[in-house]
């Protein structure tokens, strides 16, 4: 899709019909690439493609699809944040449990405690 976007962006033409077709094809390509990037959880890149597609001034039906995809990206971002928090809590619990079970001499080896 990146190749398609490059080719349509570089396509010569000043005729109004050609410009309209170029805009339509670029909008579709950006939309499809945004969906692909969303599926791969490349959320920033997906959002950039969505903004570029909106900038091209799509028809109402396509604009509605773009808004829906933007909502999907928002949902994916929130889920990713929730997942990251969950993982951070699990790592913190694991670390705390591991450190509690160590003897003072073992902590000294880490440099985390001194013998009294």
GROMACS .gro file of N, CA, C and O in nm:
model
  464
    1UNK      N    1   0.082  -0.120   0.000
    1UNK     CA    2   0.000   0.000   0.000
    1UNK      C    3   0.086   0.126   0.000
    1UNK      O    4   0.045   0.228  -0.056
    2UNK      N    5   0.201   0.118   0.063
    2UNK     CA    6   0.291   0.234   0.062
    2UNK      C    7   0.336   0.266  -0.080
    2UNK      O    8   0.347   0.384  -0.117
    3UNK      N    9   0.359   0.163  -0.160
    3UNK     CA   10   0.398   0.184  -0.299
    3UNK      C   11   0.284   0.249  -0.377
    3UNK      O   12   0.305   0.344  -0.454
    4UNK      N   13   0.164   0.202  -0.354
    4UNK     CA   14   0.046   0.260  -0.421
    4UNK      C   15   0.033   0.407  -0.385
    4UNK      O   16   0.008   0.492  -0.471
    5UNK      N   17   0.051   0.438  -0.258
    5UNK     CA   18   0.040   0.577  -0.213
    5UNK      C   19   0.147   0.663  -0.280
    5UNK      O   20   0.117   0.774  -0.328
    6UNK      N   21   0.268   0.611  -0.288
    6UNK     CA   22   0.375   0.687  -0.354
    6UNK      C   23   0.347   0.708  -0.502
    6UNK      O   24   0.367   0.818  -0.554
    7UNK      N   25   0.298   0.604  -0.568
    7UNK     CA   26   0.270   0.616  -0.710
    7UNK      C   27   0.157   0.714  -0.738
    7UNK      O   28   0.167   0.798  -0.828
    8UNK      N   29   0.049   0.706  -0.660
    8UNK     CA   30  -0.062   0.798  -0.682
    8UNK      C   31  -0.023   0.940  -0.643
    8UNK      O   32  -0.070   1.036  -0.705
    9UNK      N   33   0.061   0.955  -0.544
    9UNK     CA   34   0.103   1.089  -0.504
    9UNK      C   35   0.190   1.154  -0.611
    9UNK      O   36   0.187   1.276  -0.628
   10UNK      N   37   0.268   1.073  -0.681
   10UNK     CA   38   0.359   1.125  -0.782
   10UNK      C   39   0.297   1.130  -0.921
   10UNK      O   40   0.359   1.182  -1.014
   11UNK      N   41   0.176   1.077  -0.935
   11UNK     CA   42   0.114   1.071  -1.068
   11UNK      C   43   0.090   1.212  -1.123
   11UNK      O   44   0.033   1.297  -1.055
   12UNK      N   45   0.136   1.236  -1.245
   12UNK     CA   46   0.117   1.368  -1.304
   12UNK      C   47  -0.028   1.386  -1.350
   12UNK      O   48  -0.099   1.289  -1.374
   13UNK      N   49  -0.067   1.506  -1.361
   13UNK     CA   50  -0.200   1.534  -1.413
   13UNK      C   51  -0.258   1.659  -1.353
   13UNK      O   52  -0.246   1.682  -1.233
   14UNK      N   53  -0.318   1.740  -1.441
   14UNK     CA   54  -0.381   1.863  -1.395
   14UNK      C   55  -0.529   1.864  -1.428
   14UNK      O   56  -0.599   1.956  -1.389
   15UNK      N   57  -0.572   1.760  -1.498
   15UNK     CA   58  -0.712   1.748  -1.533
   15UNK      C   59  -0.793   1.722  -1.405
   15UNK      O   60  -0.751   1.648  -1.317
   16UNK      N   61  -0.907   1.783  -1.396
   16UNK     CA   62  -0.989   1.772  -1.275
   16UNK      C   63  -1.032   1.627  -1.249
   16UNK      O   64  -1.037   1.582  -1.135
   17UNK      N   65  -1.062   1.553  -1.355
   17UNK     CA   66  -1.103   1.414  -1.339
   17UNK      C   67  -0.988   1.330  -1.283
   17UNK      O   68  -1.008   1.244  -1.197
   18UNK      N   69  -0.869   1.355  -1.332
   18UNK     CA   70  -0.752   1.281  -1.284
   18UNK      C   71  -0.724   1.316  -1.138
   18UNK      O   72  -0.693   1.228  -1.057
   19UNK      N   73  -0.734   1.443  -1.103
   19UNK     CA   74  -0.712   1.485  -0.965
   19UNK      C   75  -0.815   1.422  -0.871
   19UNK      O   76  -0.781   1.381  -0.759
   20UNK      N   77  -0.940   1.415  -0.915
   20UNK     CA   78  -1.045   1.353  -0.833
   20UNK      C   79  -1.018   1.204  -0.815
   20UNK      O   80  -1.033   1.151  -0.704
   21UNK      N   81  -0.977   1.138  -0.922
   21UNK     CA   82  -0.946   0.995  -0.913
   21UNK      C   83  -0.826   0.973  -0.822
   21UNK      O   84  -0.825   0.880  -0.740
   22UNK      N   85  -0.724   1.058  -0.834
   22UNK     CA   86  -0.606   1.046  -0.748
   22UNK      C   87  -0.645   1.061  -0.602
   22UNK      O   88  -0.603   0.982  -0.516
   23UNK      N   89  -0.728   1.160  -0.572
   23UNK     CA   90  -0.772   1.182  -0.434
   23UNK      C   91  -0.850   1.063  -0.381
   23UNK      O   92  -0.828   1.018  -0.268
   24UNK      N   93  -0.938   1.009  -0.464
   24UNK     CA   94  -1.017   0.892  -0.423
   24UNK      C   95  -0.929   0.771  -0.397
   24UNK      O   96  -0.943   0.703  -0.294
   25UNK      N   97  -0.834   0.744  -0.485
   25UNK     CA   98  -0.745   0.629  -0.470
   25UNK      C   99  -0.651   0.646  -0.350
   25UNK      O  100  -0.626   0.549  -0.277
   26UNK      N  101  -0.602   0.767  -0.330
   26UNK     CA  102  -0.516   0.792  -0.214
   26UNK      C  103  -0.592   0.774  -0.083
   26UNK      O  104  -0.540   0.719   0.014
   27UNK      N  105  -0.717   0.820  -0.082
   27UNK     CA  106  -0.800   0.804   0.038
   27UNK      C  107  -0.819   0.657   0.070
   27UNK      O  108  -0.803   0.614   0.185
   28UNK      N  109  -0.852   0.578  -0.032
   28UNK     CA  110  -0.870   0.434  -0.012
   28UNK      C  111  -0.741   0.369   0.037
   28UNK      O  112  -0.743   0.285   0.128
   29UNK      N  113  -0.629   0.405  -0.024
   29UNK     CA  114  -0.501   0.345   0.013
   29UNK      C  115  -0.465   0.380   0.157
   29UNK      O  116  -0.420   0.294   0.233
   30UNK      N  117  -0.486   0.505   0.197
   30UNK     CA  118  -0.457   0.545   0.334
   30UNK      C  119  -0.549   0.473   0.432
   30UNK      O  120  -0.506   0.431   0.541
   31UNK      N  121  -0.675   0.458   0.395
   31UNK     CA  122  -0.770   0.388   0.481
   31UNK      C  123  -0.727   0.242   0.500
   31UNK      O  124  -0.722   0.192   0.612
   32UNK      N  125  -0.694   0.175   0.390
   32UNK     CA  126  -0.654   0.034   0.398
   32UNK      C  127  -0.524   0.017   0.475
   32UNK      O  128  -0.509  -0.076   0.555
   33UNK      N  129  -0.431   0.108   0.453
   33UNK     CA  130  -0.304   0.099   0.525
   33UNK      C  131  -0.326   0.125   0.675
   33UNK      O  132  -0.265   0.062   0.760
   34UNK      N  133  -0.417   0.217   0.708
   34UNK     CA  134  -0.449   0.244   0.848
   34UNK      C  135  -0.509   0.120   0.913
   34UNK      O  136  -0.475   0.086   1.027
   35UNK      N  137  -0.598   0.050   0.843
   35UNK     CA  138  -0.657  -0.073   0.897
   35UNK      C  139  -0.550  -0.179   0.919
   35UNK      O  140  -0.549  -0.249   1.021
   36UNK      N  141  -0.458  -0.191   0.825
   36UNK     CA  142  -0.349  -0.288   0.837
   36UNK      C  143  -0.260  -0.254   0.956
   36UNK      O  144  -0.223  -0.341   1.034
   37UNK      N  145  -0.229  -0.127   0.970
   37UNK     CA  146  -0.145  -0.085   1.081
   37UNK      C  147  -0.216  -0.103   1.215
   37UNK      O  148  -0.152  -0.138   1.314
   38UNK      N  149  -0.344  -0.082   1.217
   38UNK     CA  150  -0.420  -0.106   1.340
   38UNK      C  151  -0.413  -0.254   1.377
   38UNK      O  152  -0.393  -0.288   1.493
   39UNK      N  153  -0.428  -0.341   1.280
   39UNK     CA  154  -0.422  -0.484   1.305
   39UNK      C  155  -0.285  -0.525   1.361
   39UNK      O  156  -0.275  -0.618   1.440
   40UNK      N  157  -0.180  -0.452   1.322
   40UNK     CA  158  -0.044  -0.481   1.370
   40UNK      C  159  -0.010  -0.398   1.494
   40UNK      O  160   0.103  -0.401   1.541
   41UNK      N  161  -0.109  -0.326   1.547
   41UNK     CA  162  -0.095  -0.242   1.666
   41UNK      C  163   0.009  -0.131   1.649
   41UNK      O  164   0.073  -0.089   1.744
   42UNK      N  165   0.023  -0.082   1.529
   42UNK     CA  166   0.107   0.036   1.503
   42UNK      C  167   0.012   0.156   1.502
   42UNK      O  168  -0.023   0.210   1.397
   43UNK      N  169  -0.030   0.193   1.621
   43UNK     CA  170  -0.140   0.287   1.637
   43UNK      C  171  -0.106   0.429   1.592
   43UNK      O  172  -0.190   0.497   1.533
   44UNK      N  173   0.013   0.475   1.618
   44UNK     CA  174   0.052   0.609   1.575
   44UNK      C  175   0.053   0.621   1.424
   44UNK      O  176   0.005   0.719   1.366
   45UNK      N  177   0.107   0.520   1.357
   45UNK     CA  178   0.111   0.520   1.211
   45UNK      C  179  -0.030   0.509   1.153
   45UNK      O  180  -0.062   0.572   1.052
   46UNK      N  181  -0.116   0.430   1.218
   46UNK     CA  182  -0.254   0.416   1.172
   46UNK      C  183  -0.325   0.550   1.182
   46UNK      O  184  -0.396   0.592   1.090
   47UNK      N  185  -0.305   0.619   1.293
   47UNK     CA  186  -0.369   0.749   1.312
   47UNK      C  187  -0.318   0.852   1.209
   47UNK      O  188  -0.394   0.932   1.156
   48UNK      N  189  -0.188   0.846   1.176
   48UNK     CA  190  -0.132   0.937   1.074
   48UNK      C  191  -0.197   0.912   0.939
   48UNK      O  192  -0.230   1.008   0.866
   49UNK      N  193  -0.218   0.786   0.903
   49UNK     CA  194  -0.285   0.755   0.777
   49UNK      C  195  -0.429   0.805   0.777
   49UNK      O  196  -0.479   0.855   0.675
   50UNK      N  197  -0.496   0.790   0.889
   50UNK     CA  198  -0.634   0.839   0.899
   50UNK      C  199  -0.640   0.990   0.878
   50UNK      O  200  -0.726   1.040   0.805
   51UNK      N  201  -0.549   1.062   0.942
   51UNK     CA  202  -0.548   1.209   0.926
   51UNK      C  203  -0.520   1.248   0.782
   51UNK      O  204  -0.580   1.343   0.731
   52UNK      N  205  -0.431   1.176   0.717
   52UNK     CA  206  -0.401   1.206   0.577
   52UNK      C  207  -0.523   1.178   0.489
   52UNK      O  208  -0.554   1.253   0.398
   53UNK      N  209  -0.594   1.070   0.517
   53UNK     CA  210  -0.714   1.037   0.438
   53UNK      C  211  -0.822   1.144   0.458
   53UNK      O  212  -0.889   1.184   0.362
   54UNK      N  213  -0.837   1.192   0.580
   54UNK     CA  214  -0.937   1.297   0.608
   54UNK      C  215  -0.897   1.426   0.538
   54UNK      O  216  -0.982   1.499   0.485
   55UNK      N  217  -0.767   1.455   0.536
   55UNK     CA  218  -0.717   1.578   0.473
   55UNK      C  219  -0.750   1.581   0.324
   55UNK      O  220  -0.769   1.688   0.265
   56UNK      N  221  -0.763   1.466   0.262
   56UNK     CA  222  -0.792   1.459   0.119
   56UNK      C  223  -0.938   1.491   0.086
   56UNK      O  224  -0.974   1.501  -0.030
   57UNK      N  225  -1.021   1.510   0.188
   57UNK     CA  226  -1.160   1.548   0.166
   57UNK      C  227  -1.244   1.438   0.105
   57UNK      O  228  -1.298   1.455  -0.005
   58UNK      N  229  -1.260   1.326   0.174
   58UNK     CA  230  -1.336   1.214   0.118
   58UNK      C  231  -1.486   1.242   0.116
   58UNK      O  232  -1.535   1.330   0.188
   59UNK      N  233  -1.562   1.165   0.036
   59UNK     CA  234  -1.708   1.177   0.038
   59UNK      C  235  -1.764   1.135   0.174
   59UNK      O  236  -1.694   1.073   0.256
   60UNK      N  237  -1.889   1.166   0.199
   60UNK     CA  238  -1.952   1.144   0.330
   60UNK      C  239  -1.944   0.998   0.375
   60UNK      O  240  -1.914   0.970   0.491
   61UNK      N  241  -1.970   0.905   0.286
   61UNK     CA  242  -1.968   0.763   0.322
   61UNK      C  243  -1.828   0.719   0.364
   61UNK      O  244  -1.811   0.648   0.463
   62UNK      N  245  -1.728   0.762   0.290
   62UNK     CA  246  -1.590   0.728   0.324
   62UNK      C  247  -1.548   0.796   0.453
   62UNK      O  248  -1.479   0.736   0.537
   63UNK      N  249  -1.591   0.919   0.472
   63UNK     CA  250  -1.559   0.992   0.596
   63UNK      C  251  -1.617   0.919   0.717
   63UNK      O  252  -1.554   0.914   0.824
   64UNK      N  253  -1.733   0.861   0.702
   64UNK     CA  254  -1.795   0.784   0.810
   64UNK      C  255  -1.709   0.661   0.843
   64UNK      O  256  -1.688   0.629   0.960
   65UNK      N  257  -1.658   0.592   0.741
   65UNK     CA  258  -1.569   0.478   0.763
   65UNK      C  259  -1.441   0.522   0.834
   65UNK      O  260  -1.391   0.452   0.923
   66UNK      N  261  -1.390   0.638   0.797
   66UNK     CA  262  -1.269   0.689   0.861
   66UNK      C  263  -1.293   0.721   1.008
   66UNK      O  264  -1.209   0.692   1.093
   67UNK      N  265  -1.409   0.779   1.039
   67UNK     CA  266  -1.442   0.809   1.179
   67UNK      C  267  -1.455   0.680   1.260
   67UNK      O  268  -1.409   0.673   1.374
   68UNK      N  269  -1.516   0.577   1.201
   68UNK     CA  270  -1.529   0.449   1.270
   68UNK      C  271  -1.392   0.387   1.296
   68UNK      O  272  -1.365   0.336   1.405
   69UNK      N  273  -1.305   0.394   1.198
   69UNK     CA  274  -1.171   0.339   1.215
   69UNK      C  275  -1.094   0.419   1.322
   69UNK      O  276  -1.019   0.361   1.400
   70UNK      N  277  -1.116   0.548   1.328
   70UNK     CA  278  -1.050   0.629   1.431
   70UNK      C  279  -1.099   0.588   1.570
   70UNK      O  280  -1.021   0.581   1.665
   71UNK      N  281  -1.227   0.557   1.582
   71UNK     CA  282  -1.279   0.508   1.710
   71UNK      C  283  -1.215   0.374   1.745
   71UNK      O  284  -1.181   0.349   1.861
   72UNK      N  285  -1.195   0.288   1.645
   72UNK     CA  286  -1.129   0.160   1.668
   72UNK      C  287  -0.985   0.179   1.715
   72UNK      O  288  -0.937   0.106   1.802
   73UNK      N  289  -0.916   0.278   1.659
   73UNK     CA  290  -0.780   0.308   1.702
   73UNK      C  291  -0.780   0.357   1.847
   73UNK      O  292  -0.696   0.316   1.927
   74UNK      N  293  -0.877   0.441   1.882
   74UNK     CA  294  -0.889   0.489   2.020
   74UNK      C  295  -0.910   0.373   2.117
   74UNK      O  296  -0.847   0.366   2.223
   75UNK      N  297  -0.996   0.281   2.080
   75UNK     CA  298  -1.024   0.164   2.164
   75UNK      C  299  -0.898   0.080   2.180
   75UNK      O  300  -0.865   0.034   2.289
   76UNK      N  301  -0.825   0.060   2.069
   76UNK     CA  302  -0.702  -0.020   2.075
   76UNK      C  303  -0.597   0.047   2.163
   76UNK      O  304  -0.525  -0.021   2.237
   77UNK      N  305  -0.588   0.181   2.158
   77UNK     CA  306  -0.493   0.253   2.243
   77UNK      C  307  -0.527   0.234   2.391
   77UNK      O  308  -0.439   0.211   2.474
   78UNK      N  309  -0.656   0.245   2.424
   78UNK     CA  310  -0.698   0.227   2.563
   78UNK      C  311  -0.670   0.084   2.610
   78UNK      O  312  -0.625   0.063   2.723
   79UNK      N  313  -0.696  -0.013   2.526
   79UNK     CA  314  -0.671  -0.152   2.562
   79UNK      C  315  -0.522  -0.178   2.580
   79UNK      O  316  -0.481  -0.249   2.671
   80UNK      N  317  -0.441  -0.120   2.495
   80UNK     CA  318  -0.296  -0.136   2.506
   80UNK      C  319  -0.245  -0.074   2.636
   80UNK      O  320  -0.161  -0.133   2.705
   81UNK      N  321  -0.297   0.041   2.672
   81UNK     CA  322  -0.259   0.106   2.798
   81UNK      C  323  -0.299   0.020   2.917
   81UNK      O  324  -0.221   0.000   3.010
   82UNK      N  325  -0.421  -0.034   2.913
   82UNK     CA  326  -0.469  -0.122   3.020
   82UNK      C  327  -0.381  -0.246   3.031
   82UNK      O  328  -0.345  -0.289   3.140
   83UNK      N  329  -0.345  -0.302   2.919
   83UNK     CA  330  -0.260  -0.421   2.917
   83UNK      C  331  -0.122  -0.390   2.973
   83UNK      O  332  -0.067  -0.469   3.050
   84UNK      N  333  -0.066  -0.276   2.936
   84UNK     CA  334   0.066  -0.237   2.987
   84UNK      C  335   0.062  -0.218   3.138
   84UNK      O  336   0.156  -0.257   3.208
   85UNK      N  337  -0.044  -0.161   3.189
   85UNK     CA  338  -0.057  -0.143   3.334
   85UNK      C  339  -0.065  -0.278   3.404
   85UNK      O  340  -0.003  -0.298   3.509
   86UNK      N  341  -0.141  -0.369   3.346
   86UNK     CA  342  -0.156  -0.502   3.404
   86UNK      C  343  -0.020  -0.573   3.409
   86UNK      O  344   0.016  -0.634   3.511
   87UNK      N  345   0.056  -0.565   3.303
   87UNK     CA  346   0.188  -0.628   3.298
   87UNK      C  347   0.281  -0.564   3.400
   87UNK      O  348   0.355  -0.633   3.471
   88UNK      N  349   0.277  -0.431   3.411
   88UNK     CA  350   0.363  -0.362   3.508
   88UNK      C  351   0.331  -0.406   3.651
   88UNK      O  352   0.422  -0.426   3.733
   89UNK      N  353   0.202  -0.422   3.681
   89UNK     CA  354   0.163  -0.467   3.815
   89UNK      C  355   0.213  -0.609   3.842
   89UNK      O  356   0.260  -0.640   3.951
   90UNK      N  357   0.203  -0.697   3.743
   90UNK     CA  358   0.249  -0.834   3.759
   90UNK      C  359   0.399  -0.839   3.780
   90UNK      O  360   0.448  -0.914   3.866
   91UNK      N  361   0.474  -0.760   3.706
   91UNK     CA  362   0.619  -0.756   3.721
   91UNK      C  363   0.655  -0.703   3.860
   91UNK      O  364   0.745  -0.757   3.927
   92UNK      N  365   0.585  -0.600   3.906
   92UNK     CA  366   0.612  -0.545   4.039
   92UNK      C  367   0.584  -0.649   4.148
   92UNK      O  368   0.663  -0.663   4.242
   93UNK      N  369   0.473  -0.722   4.136
   93UNK     CA  370   0.440  -0.827   4.233
   93UNK      C  371   0.546  -0.937   4.233
   93UNK      O  372   0.591  -0.981   4.339
   94UNK      N  373   0.585  -0.980   4.115
   94UNK     CA  374   0.686  -1.084   4.103
   94UNK      C  375   0.818  -1.040   4.166
   94UNK      O  376   0.880  -1.114   4.242
   95UNK      N  377   0.859  -0.917   4.138
   95UNK     CA  378   0.984  -0.864   4.192
   95UNK      C  379   0.978  -0.854   4.344
   95UNK      O  380   1.073  -0.891   4.414
   96UNK      N  381   0.867  -0.805   4.393
   96UNK     CA  382   0.851  -0.792   4.538
   96UNK      C  383   0.858  -0.930   4.605
   96UNK      O  384   0.928  -0.947   4.706
   97UNK      N  385   0.789  -1.027   4.551
   97UNK     CA  386   0.793  -1.163   4.607
   97UNK      C  387   0.934  -1.221   4.602
   97UNK      O  388   0.979  -1.285   4.697
   98UNK      N  389   1.003  -1.200   4.494
   98UNK     CA  390   1.137  -1.254   4.478
   98UNK      C  391   1.233  -1.189   4.579
   98UNK      O  392   1.316  -1.257   4.639
   99UNK      N  393   1.219  -1.059   4.599
   99UNK     CA  394   1.308  -0.989   4.691
   99UNK      C  395   1.278  -1.026   4.836
   99UNK      O  396   1.368  -1.030   4.919
  100UNK      N  397   1.154  -1.053   4.868
  100UNK     CA  398   1.119  -1.089   5.006
  100UNK      C  399   1.177  -1.224   5.046
  100UNK      O  400   1.205  -1.248   5.163
  101UNK      N  401   1.195  -1.311   4.950
  101UNK     CA  402   1.245  -1.445   4.980
  101UNK      C  403   1.397  -1.454   4.985
  101UNK      O  404   1.452  -1.561   5.010
  102UNK      N  405   1.466  -1.343   4.960
  102UNK     CA  406   1.612  -1.345   4.961
  102UNK      C  407   1.665  -1.325   5.104
  102UNK      O  408   1.605  -1.254   5.185
  103UNK      N  409   1.777  -1.387   5.130
  103UNK     CA  410   1.846  -1.369   5.257
  103UNK      C  411   1.929  -1.241   5.249
  103UNK      O  412   1.958  -1.190   5.142
  104UNK      N  413   1.970  -1.193   5.365
  104UNK     CA  414   2.049  -1.070   5.372
  104UNK      C  415   2.178  -1.083   5.292
  104UNK      O  416   2.218  -0.991   5.222
  105UNK      N  417   2.243  -1.197   5.298
  105UNK     CA  418   2.368  -1.217   5.225
  105UNK      C  419   2.344  -1.213   5.074
  105UNK      O  420   2.428  -1.166   4.998
  106UNK      N  421   2.230  -1.262   5.032
  106UNK     CA  422   2.197  -1.259   4.889
  106UNK      C  423   2.170  -1.116   4.844
  106UNK      O  424   2.207  -1.078   4.733
  107UNK      N  425   2.108  -1.037   4.929
  107UNK     CA  426   2.082  -0.897   4.896
  107UNK      C  427   2.214  -0.819   4.885
  107UNK      O  428   2.227  -0.731   4.801
  108UNK      N  429   2.310  -0.854   4.971
  108UNK     CA  430   2.440  -0.788   4.965
  108UNK      C  431   2.505  -0.812   4.830
  108UNK      O  432   2.573  -0.725   4.777
  109UNK      N  433   2.485  -0.931   4.775
  109UNK     CA  434   2.542  -0.962   4.644
  109UNK      C  435   2.486  -0.868   4.536
  109UNK      O  436   2.554  -0.834   4.441
  110UNK      N  437   2.362  -0.826   4.553
  110UNK     CA  438   2.301  -0.731   4.461
  110UNK      C  439   2.340  -0.588   4.494
  110UNK      O  440   2.315  -0.497   4.416
  111UNK      N  441   2.394  -0.568   4.612
  111UNK     CA  442   2.428  -0.433   4.655
  111UNK      C  443   2.308  -0.362   4.713
  111UNK      O  444   2.307  -0.240   4.727
  112UNK      N  445   2.202  -0.436   4.745
  112UNK     CA  446   2.079  -0.376   4.792
  112UNK      C  447   2.071  -0.362   4.943
  112UNK      O  448   1.986  -0.293   4.994
  113UNK      N  449   2.160  -0.427   5.019
  113UNK     CA  450   2.157  -0.416   5.165
  113UNK      C  451   2.296  -0.436   5.220
  113UNK      O  452   2.383  -0.497   5.157
  114UNK      N  453   2.315  -0.387   5.338
  114UNK     CA  454   2.444  -0.404   5.406
  114UNK      C  455   2.420  -0.488   5.530
  114UNK      O  456   2.316  -0.476   5.596
  115UNK      N  457   2.517  -0.570   5.565
  115UNK     CA  458   2.506  -0.649   5.687
  115UNK      C  459   2.520  -0.559   5.809
  115UNK      O  460   2.604  -0.471   5.812
  116UNK      N  461   2.436  -0.581   5.906
  116UNK     CA  462   2.441  -0.498   6.027
  116UNK      C  463   2.539  -0.551   6.126
  116UNK      O  464   2.564  -0.661   6.148
   0.00000   0.00000   0.00000
